[in-house]
């Protein structure tokens, strides 16, 4: 947890940034997250295993009498945003942080049942924010803003979720809301941010959304190491992410078509539907079905049309649309369905085994599964990069029992399982071998740090004088 003094100083800074405003001040703390294992599984309705961390957005805010929302960052470089609460909120230019804020508010207006339906009855707020979550690093700095915007908006309109089921419902709304920004993501980040619990990792399952806490090992710490490669959600990065989401949807559709034809099985929509329970098959039969349904060759549109029994145009319209309605074109190297399906299906089972490993205290197995996950993200889902591979390699040689990329990938951070007793030596070696020798840096505290599992988003204390 953050040292009290430091949090108080941040609150005072927030107060200064907000300026003199009449009305009751409130504060929220919204954590980032690291995902321990289960990468690119969430948008397939397959489970993930993240934890909320003690890197967070702190916000100070005050309700307004009108419908304006005004938010200012304590770091002047990030600037401020201002917009009115309306039925349809127009986005800023792609990639700007204001869109994450707008995403949260827009979804609450459209879907939060606890809010009055009369737009005229809603109120906005003035807010200052201060974040210690590294941006564009796979630690959910953006989802933290979506959750923050939603929680603050509900709070000033007297509609904050009061129960656990209310928070689960809010996590689902925030996940859907974030698609406003153009990513076709899953629901891991928003759930981890809202449901986190100090000292615990959270196994999160989808459809329906539910979470289960698992204890973190006492003798190990979780270290985050940033590759220093920024992975911002630009159009090309979004396309790289959305391509995988589309390939996974196509994989599920091909398996569904095969299952219907060969076994008369209906109702498969996501890879996560490939359970013994949903198919009525044994686990081995499900695996055989999955193997037989998809060719290991890249798929062209014509192959997909033949496999799915529809026209090429229909394949595009049903499975290959971007969020803005444009068609995602056939990649030059074809749709790599087999690779993506193999990654997601096995990663899902690695999540199940990881939870069991932590519960039974088999930390060695957990580390091995983390390493296997990285290899699969690199070779099958192809979301790693040279720096992430190098960093995980150096991390393992420096003593990590498990090291893997975390979050969407293509840069950003790694997550590392490190024995507590050898932490100092580990930090020193990774610092020298990666940050100094490879990146030419003299200092790396901002890139290499221990994280603690923290509670999910909620009210923060206001120190005296604020
Ligand atoms: P990050 O790296 O935090 O943007 C993204 C998605 C997650 C999940 C991971 C990969 C969003 C908001 N987040 O996380 O849902 O798919 O990639 O496991 O789309």
Coordinates of C-alpha atoms and ligand atoms in Angstrom, one line a residue:
X1 CA 0.0 0.0 0.0
X2 CA 1.0 3.5 -0.6
X3 CA 2.7 5.2 2.4
X4 CA 0.2 7.6 4.1
X5 CA 2.4 10.7 3.7
X6 CA 2.8 10.3 0.0
X7 CA -0.9 9.8 -0.5
X8 CA -1.6 13.0 1.5
X9 CA 0.9 14.9 -0.6
X10 CA -0.8 13.8 -3.7
X11 CA -4.2 14.8 -2.3
X12 CA -2.8 18.3 -1.5
X13 CA -1.6 18.5 -5.1
X14 CA -5.0 17.5 -6.3
X15 CA -6.6 20.1 -4.2
X16 CA -4.3 22.8 -5.7
X17 CA -5.1 21.5 -9.2
X18 CA -8.8 21.6 -8.6
X19 CA -8.7 25.1 -7.2
X20 CA -11.3 26.7 -4.9
X21 CA -14.6 25.1 -5.7
X22 CA -17.8 25.4 -3.6
X23 CA -19.4 22.1 -2.4
X24 CA -18.5 18.8 -0.8
X25 CA -15.1 17.3 -1.9
X26 CA -14.9 13.6 -2.5
X27 CA -12.0 11.4 -3.4
X28 CA -11.7 8.1 -5.3
X29 CA -8.8 5.7 -5.7
X30 CA -8.8 3.5 -8.8
X31 CA -6.0 1.0 -9.1
X32 CA -4.3 -0.3 -12.2
X33 CA -3.8 -4.1 -12.6
X34 CA -1.3 -6.6 -13.7
X35 CA -2.4 -9.9 -15.2
X36 CA -0.5 -12.8 -13.8
X37 CA -1.6 -15.2 -16.5
X38 CA -4.5 -15.6 -19.0
X39 CA -3.5 -13.2 -21.8
X40 CA -5.9 -12.5 -24.7
X41 CA -8.4 -14.9 -23.3
X42 CA -11.0 -12.5 -21.9
X43 CA -12.5 -11.5 -25.2
X44 CA -13.1 -15.2 -25.8
X45 CA -15.0 -15.6 -22.5
X46 CA -12.1 -17.6 -21.2
X47 CA -10.8 -16.8 -17.7
X48 CA -8.0 -14.5 -16.6
X49 CA -5.9 -14.2 -13.4
X50 CA -5.0 -10.6 -12.6
X51 CA -4.6 -8.6 -9.5
X52 CA -5.3 -4.9 -8.8
X53 CA -2.1 -3.1 -7.7
X54 CA -0.8 -0.2 -5.7
X55 CA -0.3 1.9 -8.8
X56 CA -3.4 4.0 -9.1
X57 CA -5.3 7.0 -10.2
X58 CA -6.3 9.3 -7.3
X59 CA -9.1 11.7 -7.9
X60 CA -10.6 14.6 -6.1
X61 CA -14.0 15.8 -7.3
X62 CA -17.0 17.9 -6.5
X63 CA -20.5 17.8 -8.0
X64 CA -21.7 20.7 -10.1
X65 CA -25.2 22.1 -10.4
X66 CA -25.1 21.8 -14.2
X67 CA -24.2 19.0 -16.6
X68 CA -20.6 19.9 -17.4
X69 CA -17.8 17.5 -16.7
X70 CA -14.4 19.1 -16.3
X71 CA -11.3 17.1 -15.5
X72 CA -7.8 18.3 -15.1
X73 CA -4.6 16.2 -14.7
X74 CA -2.0 17.3 -12.1
X75 CA 0.6 16.8 -14.8
X76 CA 0.2 19.8 -17.0
X77 CA 1.4 17.9 -20.1
X78 CA -1.8 15.9 -20.0
X79 CA -4.0 19.0 -20.0
X80 CA -7.7 19.0 -19.3
X81 CA -11.0 18.0 -20.8
X82 CA -14.5 19.5 -20.6
X83 CA -17.7 18.3 -22.1
X84 CA -21.4 18.4 -21.3
X85 CA -23.4 15.3 -20.4
X86 CA -25.5 14.5 -23.4
X87 CA -27.3 11.4 -24.8
X88 CA -24.6 11.0 -27.4
X89 CA -21.2 12.2 -26.4
X90 CA -18.9 12.9 -29.4
X91 CA -15.4 11.3 -29.0
X92 CA -12.1 13.3 -29.1
X93 CA -9.5 12.3 -31.6
X94 CA -8.4 8.6 -31.4
X95 CA -6.0 7.8 -28.6
X96 CA -6.7 10.9 -26.4
X97 CA -7.2 10.1 -22.7
X98 CA -10.5 12.1 -22.6
X99 CA -12.1 9.4 -24.7
X100 CA -11.7 6.9 -21.8
X101 CA -13.5 9.4 -19.6
X102 CA -16.2 9.9 -22.1
X103 CA -16.5 6.1 -22.6
X104 CA -17.4 5.7 -18.9
X105 CA -19.9 8.5 -18.8
X106 CA -21.5 7.5 -22.1
X107 CA -22.1 4.0 -21.0
X108 CA -23.6 5.1 -17.7
X109 CA -26.0 7.4 -19.5
X110 CA -27.0 4.6 -21.9
X111 CA -27.2 1.7 -19.5
X112 CA -26.9 2.4 -15.8
X113 CA -30.4 1.5 -14.4
X114 CA -29.7 3.3 -11.1
X115 CA -29.5 6.7 -12.9
X116 CA -32.6 8.8 -13.8
X117 CA -33.6 8.4 -17.4
X118 CA -34.2 12.1 -17.8
X119 CA -30.9 13.6 -19.0
X120 CA -31.9 17.0 -17.6
X121 CA -31.8 15.6 -14.1
X122 CA -28.2 14.5 -14.3
X123 CA -25.3 16.5 -12.8
X124 CA -21.7 16.8 -13.9
X125 CA -18.6 17.4 -11.8
X126 CA -15.2 19.1 -11.5
X127 CA -12.3 16.8 -11.0
X128 CA -8.6 16.7 -10.6
X129 CA -6.7 13.4 -11.2
X130 CA -3.2 12.2 -10.5
X131 CA -2.0 8.8 -11.7
X132 CA 1.0 6.5 -10.8
X133 CA 0.0 3.9 -13.4
X134 CA 2.5 3.8 -16.2
X135 CA 0.6 4.8 -19.4
X136 CA 0.6 2.6 -22.5
X137 CA 2.3 -0.2 -20.5
X138 CA -0.3 -3.0 -20.2
X139 CA -1.3 -2.0 -16.6
X140 CA -4.7 -0.7 -17.5
X141 CA -4.2 3.0 -17.1
X142 CA -7.0 3.6 -19.6
X143 CA -9.5 1.2 -18.1
X144 CA -8.8 2.9 -14.7
X145 CA -10.1 6.2 -16.3
X146 CA -13.2 4.5 -17.6
X147 CA -14.0 3.1 -14.1
X148 CA -13.1 6.3 -12.4
X149 CA -15.4 8.3 -14.7
X150 CA -18.3 5.9 -14.1
X151 CA -17.9 5.8 -10.3
X152 CA -17.6 9.5 -10.0
X153 CA -20.6 10.1 -12.3
X154 CA -22.7 7.6 -10.3
X155 CA -21.6 9.1 -7.0
X156 CA -22.6 12.7 -7.9
X157 CA -25.9 11.4 -9.1
X158 CA -26.5 9.4 -6.0
X159 CA -26.4 6.1 -7.9
X160 CA -23.1 4.5 -6.7
X161 CA -23.2 0.6 -6.5
X162 CA -23.7 -0.4 -2.9
X163 CA -23.4 -4.2 -3.3
X164 CA -21.0 -6.7 -4.7
X165 CA -23.5 -7.6 -7.4
X166 CA -23.7 -3.9 -8.2
X167 CA -20.0 -3.8 -8.7
X168 CA -20.1 -6.9 -11.0
X169 CA -22.8 -5.3 -13.1
X170 CA -20.7 -2.0 -13.2
X171 CA -17.6 -3.9 -14.4
X172 CA -19.6 -5.4 -17.3
X173 CA -20.9 -1.9 -18.2
X174 CA -17.4 -0.4 -18.1
X175 CA -16.0 -3.2 -20.3
X176 CA -18.7 -2.6 -22.9
X177 CA -18.4 1.1 -22.5
X178 CA -14.6 1.1 -23.2
X179 CA -15.3 -0.2 -26.7
X180 CA -16.4 3.4 -27.4
X181 CA -12.7 4.1 -27.8
X182 CA -12.4 1.6 -30.7
X183 CA -10.9 -1.6 -29.0
X184 CA -12.8 -4.8 -29.2
X185 CA -11.5 -5.8 -25.8
X186 CA -12.7 -8.2 -23.1
X187 CA -13.7 -7.5 -19.5
X188 CA -10.6 -8.4 -17.5
X189 CA -9.4 -4.9 -16.7
X190 CA -12.5 -3.3 -15.5
X191 CA -13.4 -6.4 -13.4
X192 CA -9.9 -6.6 -11.8
X193 CA -10.0 -2.8 -11.0
X194 CA -13.4 -3.0 -9.4
X195 CA -13.2 -6.4 -7.6
X196 CA -9.5 -6.5 -6.5
X197 CA -8.7 -7.5 -2.9
X198 CA -5.5 -6.7 -1.1
X199 CA -3.1 -9.7 -0.8
X200 CA -5.0 -11.7 -3.5
X201 CA -5.0 -12.4 -7.1
X202 CA -8.5 -12.7 -8.7
X203 CA -9.5 -15.5 -11.0
X204 CA -12.1 -13.9 -13.2
X205 CA -14.6 -15.9 -15.3
X206 CA -17.0 -14.4 -17.9
X207 CA -20.5 -15.0 -19.1
X208 CA -21.7 -14.6 -16.4
X209 CA -19.0 -12.4 -14.8
X210 CA -17.7 -13.9 -11.5
X211 CA -14.5 -13.7 -9.5
X212 CA -12.7 -15.9 -7.0
X213 CA -9.8 -14.8 -4.8
X214 CA -6.6 -16.8 -4.7
X215 CA -3.9 -16.2 -2.1
X216 CA -0.6 -14.9 -3.3
X217 CA 2.6 -16.7 -2.2
X218 CA 4.2 -15.2 0.9
X219 CA 7.7 -16.2 0.0
X220 CA 7.5 -14.5 -3.5
X221 CA 6.9 -11.0 -4.7
X222 CA 5.5 -9.8 -8.0
X223 CA 7.8 -7.5 -9.9
X224 CA 6.8 -5.4 -12.9
X225 CA 9.5 -4.6 -15.4
X226 CA 8.7 -2.2 -18.2
X227 CA 10.3 -2.9 -21.5
X228 CA 10.5 0.8 -22.1
X229 CA 8.7 0.2 -25.4
X230 CA 5.5 2.2 -25.3
X231 CA 2.4 0.4 -26.6
X232 CA -0.2 3.2 -27.1
X233 CA -3.6 2.4 -28.5
X234 CA -3.0 4.0 -31.8
X235 CA -4.9 2.9 -34.9
X236 CA -2.3 0.4 -35.9
X237 CA -2.0 -1.0 -32.4
X238 CA -5.8 -1.2 -32.2
X239 CA -5.8 -3.1 -35.5
X240 CA -3.2 -5.5 -34.3
X241 CA -5.3 -6.1 -31.1
X242 CA -8.6 -6.3 -33.0
X243 CA -7.1 -8.6 -35.6
X244 CA -6.6 -11.2 -32.9
X245 CA -10.1 -10.7 -31.6
X246 CA -11.5 -11.2 -35.1
X247 CA -9.3 -14.3 -35.7
X248 CA -10.6 -15.7 -32.4
X249 CA -14.2 -15.1 -33.3
X250 CA -13.6 -16.8 -36.7
X251 CA -12.0 -19.7 -34.9
X252 CA -15.0 -20.1 -32.6
X253 CA -17.3 -19.9 -35.7
X254 CA -15.3 -22.6 -37.5
X255 CA -15.4 -24.9 -34.5
X256 CA -19.1 -24.2 -34.1
X257 CA -19.8 -25.1 -37.7
X258 CA -17.8 -28.3 -37.4
X259 CA -19.5 -29.2 -34.1
X260 CA -22.9 -28.7 -35.7
X261 CA -22.1 -30.7 -38.8
X262 CA -20.3 -33.6 -37.1
X263 CA -22.0 -33.9 -33.7
X264 CA -25.2 -31.9 -34.0
X265 CA -24.0 -29.5 -31.2
X266 CA -25.5 -26.0 -31.1
X267 CA -24.7 -22.9 -29.1
X268 CA -21.0 -22.4 -29.5
X269 CA -20.3 -18.7 -29.9
X270 CA -17.0 -18.1 -28.1
X271 CA -13.9 -20.3 -27.6
X272 CA -15.0 -20.2 -23.9
X273 CA -18.1 -22.2 -24.8
X274 CA -15.9 -25.2 -25.6
X275 CA -16.5 -26.9 -22.2
X276 CA -17.6 -30.4 -21.5
X277 CA -20.7 -28.9 -19.9
X278 CA -21.8 -26.8 -22.8
X279 CA -21.0 -29.4 -25.5
X280 CA -22.0 -32.5 -23.6
X281 CA -18.7 -34.1 -24.6
X282 CA -15.8 -35.3 -22.5
X283 CA -12.8 -33.1 -22.2
X284 CA -10.8 -35.4 -24.5
X285 CA -13.6 -35.3 -27.1
X286 CA -13.7 -31.5 -26.9
X287 CA -10.0 -31.4 -27.6
X288 CA -10.4 -33.7 -30.6
X289 CA -13.2 -31.6 -31.9
X290 CA -11.1 -28.4 -31.6
X291 CA -8.2 -30.1 -33.4
X292 CA -10.3 -31.4 -36.2
X293 CA -12.2 -28.2 -36.8
X294 CA -9.4 -25.9 -37.9
X295 CA -6.6 -26.3 -40.5
X296 CA -3.1 -25.3 -39.5
X297 CA -2.8 -23.3 -42.8
X298 CA -3.6 -19.6 -42.9
X299 CA -7.1 -18.9 -44.0
X300 CA -8.1 -16.7 -46.9
X301 CA -11.5 -15.2 -47.1
X302 CA -12.5 -17.9 -49.6
X303 CA -11.4 -20.7 -47.2
X304 CA -13.5 -19.1 -44.4
X305 CA -16.5 -18.8 -46.7
X306 CA -16.2 -22.5 -47.6
X307 CA -15.7 -23.6 -44.0
X308 CA -18.6 -21.5 -42.6
X309 CA -20.9 -22.2 -45.5
X310 CA -21.6 -18.5 -46.3
X311 CA -20.4 -15.9 -48.9
X312 CA -17.2 -14.0 -48.5
X313 CA -19.2 -10.8 -48.1
X314 CA -21.1 -12.4 -45.2
X315 CA -17.9 -13.5 -43.5
X316 CA -16.8 -9.9 -43.6
X317 CA -20.1 -8.5 -42.3
X318 CA -20.5 -11.0 -39.5
X319 CA -17.0 -11.5 -38.2
X320 CA -14.6 -9.0 -39.6
X321 CA -16.0 -5.6 -38.7
X322 CA -14.1 -3.0 -36.8
X323 CA -15.9 -1.0 -34.1
X324 CA -16.6 1.8 -36.5
X325 CA -18.3 -0.5 -39.0
X326 CA -15.4 -0.7 -41.5
X327 CA -14.3 -4.1 -42.7
X328 CA -11.0 -5.4 -41.3
X329 CA -9.3 -6.5 -44.5
X330 CA -7.8 -10.0 -45.0
X331 CA -4.2 -9.8 -43.6
X332 CA -1.4 -10.3 -46.2
X333 CA -0.4 -13.5 -44.3
X334 CA -4.0 -14.7 -44.0
X335 CA -6.1 -15.2 -40.9
X336 CA -3.9 -17.3 -38.5
X337 CA -6.8 -19.1 -37.0
X338 CA -5.0 -22.2 -35.8
X339 CA -2.3 -20.3 -33.9
X340 CA -4.8 -18.1 -32.2
X341 CA -7.1 -20.9 -31.2
X342 CA -4.2 -23.0 -29.9
X343 CA -3.0 -20.1 -27.8
X344 CA -6.4 -19.2 -26.3
X345 CA -7.5 -22.8 -25.6
X346 CA -4.2 -23.8 -23.9
X347 CA -3.8 -20.4 -22.1
X348 CA -7.3 -20.9 -20.6
X349 CA -6.2 -24.3 -19.2
X350 CA -3.0 -22.7 -17.9
X351 CA -5.2 -20.3 -16.0
X352 CA -7.1 -23.1 -14.3
X353 CA -3.9 -24.9 -13.4
X354 CA -2.3 -21.7 -12.1
X355 CA -5.1 -21.1 -9.7
X356 CA -4.8 -24.7 -8.5
X357 CA -1.0 -24.3 -8.2
X358 CA -1.3 -21.2 -6.1
X359 CA -4.0 -22.7 -3.9
X360 CA -1.9 -25.8 -3.3
X361 CA 1.3 -23.8 -2.8
X362 CA 3.0 -25.2 -5.9
X363 CA 4.9 -22.0 -6.8
X364 CA 7.3 -23.9 -9.1
X365 CA 4.4 -25.0 -11.3
X366 CA 2.9 -21.5 -11.3
X367 CA 6.3 -20.1 -12.6
X368 CA 6.5 -22.8 -15.3
X369 CA 3.0 -21.9 -16.5
X370 CA 3.9 -18.2 -16.6
X371 CA 6.9 -19.0 -18.8
X372 CA 4.8 -21.3 -21.1
X373 CA 2.3 -18.5 -21.4
X374 CA 5.0 -16.0 -22.5
X375 CA 6.2 -18.5 -25.2
X376 CA 2.7 -19.0 -26.4
X377 CA 2.0 -15.2 -26.5
X378 CA 5.2 -14.9 -28.5
X379 CA 4.8 -17.8 -31.0
X380 CA 1.1 -18.4 -31.3
X381 CA -0.7 -15.2 -30.5
X382 CA 2.3 -13.2 -31.7
X383 CA 1.9 -10.2 -29.3
X384 CA 5.4 -10.1 -28.0
X385 CA 8.4 -8.1 -29.3
X386 CA 12.2 -8.4 -29.2
X387 CA 12.5 -6.3 -26.0
X388 CA 9.8 -8.2 -24.1
X389 CA 11.5 -11.5 -25.1
X390 CA 14.9 -10.3 -24.0
X391 CA 13.6 -8.8 -20.7
X392 CA 11.8 -12.1 -19.7
X393 CA 14.9 -14.0 -20.6
X394 CA 17.1 -11.8 -18.5
X395 CA 14.6 -11.9 -15.7
X396 CA 14.6 -15.7 -15.6
X397 CA 18.4 -15.8 -15.6
X398 CA 18.3 -13.3 -12.7
X399 CA 16.2 -15.7 -10.6
X400 CA 12.5 -15.2 -11.5
X401 CA 10.6 -18.4 -11.3
X402 CA 8.2 -17.1 -14.0
X403 CA 8.4 -14.2 -16.3
X404 CA 5.9 -13.1 -19.0
X405 CA 4.5 -10.1 -20.8
X406 CA 1.4 -8.7 -19.2
X407 CA -1.6 -7.0 -20.9
X408 CA -2.1 -6.6 -24.6
X409 CA 1.6 -6.8 -25.4
X410 CA 3.5 -5.3 -28.4
X411 CA 5.6 -3.5 -25.8
X412 CA 4.7 -2.4 -22.3
X413 CA 5.5 -4.4 -19.2
X414 CA 6.4 -7.9 -18.0
X415 CA 5.3 -9.5 -14.8
X416 CA 7.8 -11.6 -12.8
X417 CA 7.5 -14.0 -9.9
X418 CA 10.6 -13.5 -7.7
X419 CA 11.7 -15.2 -4.5
X420 CA 11.5 -12.6 -1.7
X421 CA 14.8 -13.6 -0.3
X422 CA 16.7 -12.9 -3.5
X423 CA 14.8 -9.7 -4.5
X424 CA 17.7 -7.3 -4.1
X425 CA 20.1 -9.3 -6.2
X426 CA 17.3 -9.8 -8.8
X427 CA 16.6 -6.1 -9.1
X428 CA 20.2 -5.3 -9.4
X429 CA 20.9 -7.9 -12.1
X430 CA 17.9 -7.0 -14.2
X431 CA 18.7 -3.3 -13.8
X432 CA 22.3 -3.8 -15.0
X433 CA 21.7 -6.4 -17.8
X434 CA 18.6 -4.9 -19.3
X435 CA 18.2 -1.2 -18.5
X436 CA 21.9 -0.3 -18.4
X437 CA 23.5 -2.7 -20.9
X438 CA 20.6 -3.0 -23.4
X439 CA 18.8 0.3 -23.0
X440 CA 21.7 2.6 -22.0
X441 CA 19.9 4.0 -19.0
X442 CA 21.5 5.2 -15.7
X443 CA 18.3 4.9 -13.6
X444 CA 15.4 2.4 -13.8
X445 CA 13.3 2.7 -10.6
X446 CA 10.4 4.0 -12.7
X447 CA 10.7 0.9 -14.9
X448 CA 11.4 -1.9 -12.5
X449 CA 9.3 -2.1 -9.3
X450 CA 7.6 -4.4 -6.9
X451 CA 3.8 -4.3 -6.9
X452 CA 1.4 -5.3 -4.1
X453 CA -2.1 -6.7 -4.7
X454 CA -4.5 -4.0 -3.6
X455 CA -8.2 -3.5 -3.0
X456 CA -10.4 -2.6 -5.9
X457 CA -11.6 1.0 -6.7
X458 CA -13.3 2.9 -3.9
X459 CA -13.5 6.1 -1.9
X460 CA -10.1 7.5 -0.7
X461 CA -9.5 9.3 2.5
X462 CA -9.2 13.1 2.5
X463 CA -6.4 14.2 4.7
X464 CA -6.8 17.1 7.1
X465 CA -6.5 20.4 5.3
X466 CA -8.1 19.3 2.1
Ligands
LIG1 P1 -4.4 -3.7 -21.7 O1 -3.0 -4.1 -22.0 O2 -4.6 -3.2 -20.3 O3 -4.9 -2.7 -22.7 C1 -5.9 -5.4 -23.1 C2 -7.4 -5.5 -23.0 C3 -7.8 -6.6 -22.1 C4 -7.1 -7.9 -22.5 C5 -5.6 -7.7 -22.6 C6 -4.9 -8.9 -23.1 C7 -8.8 -3.5 -23.2 C8 -9.3 -2.4 -22.4 N1 -7.9 -4.3 -22.5 O4 -5.3 -5.0 -21.9 O5 -9.2 -6.8 -22.1 O6 -7.7 -8.5 -23.6 O7 -5.3 -6.6 -23.5 O8 -5.0 -10.0 -22.3 O9 -9.2 -3.8 -24.3

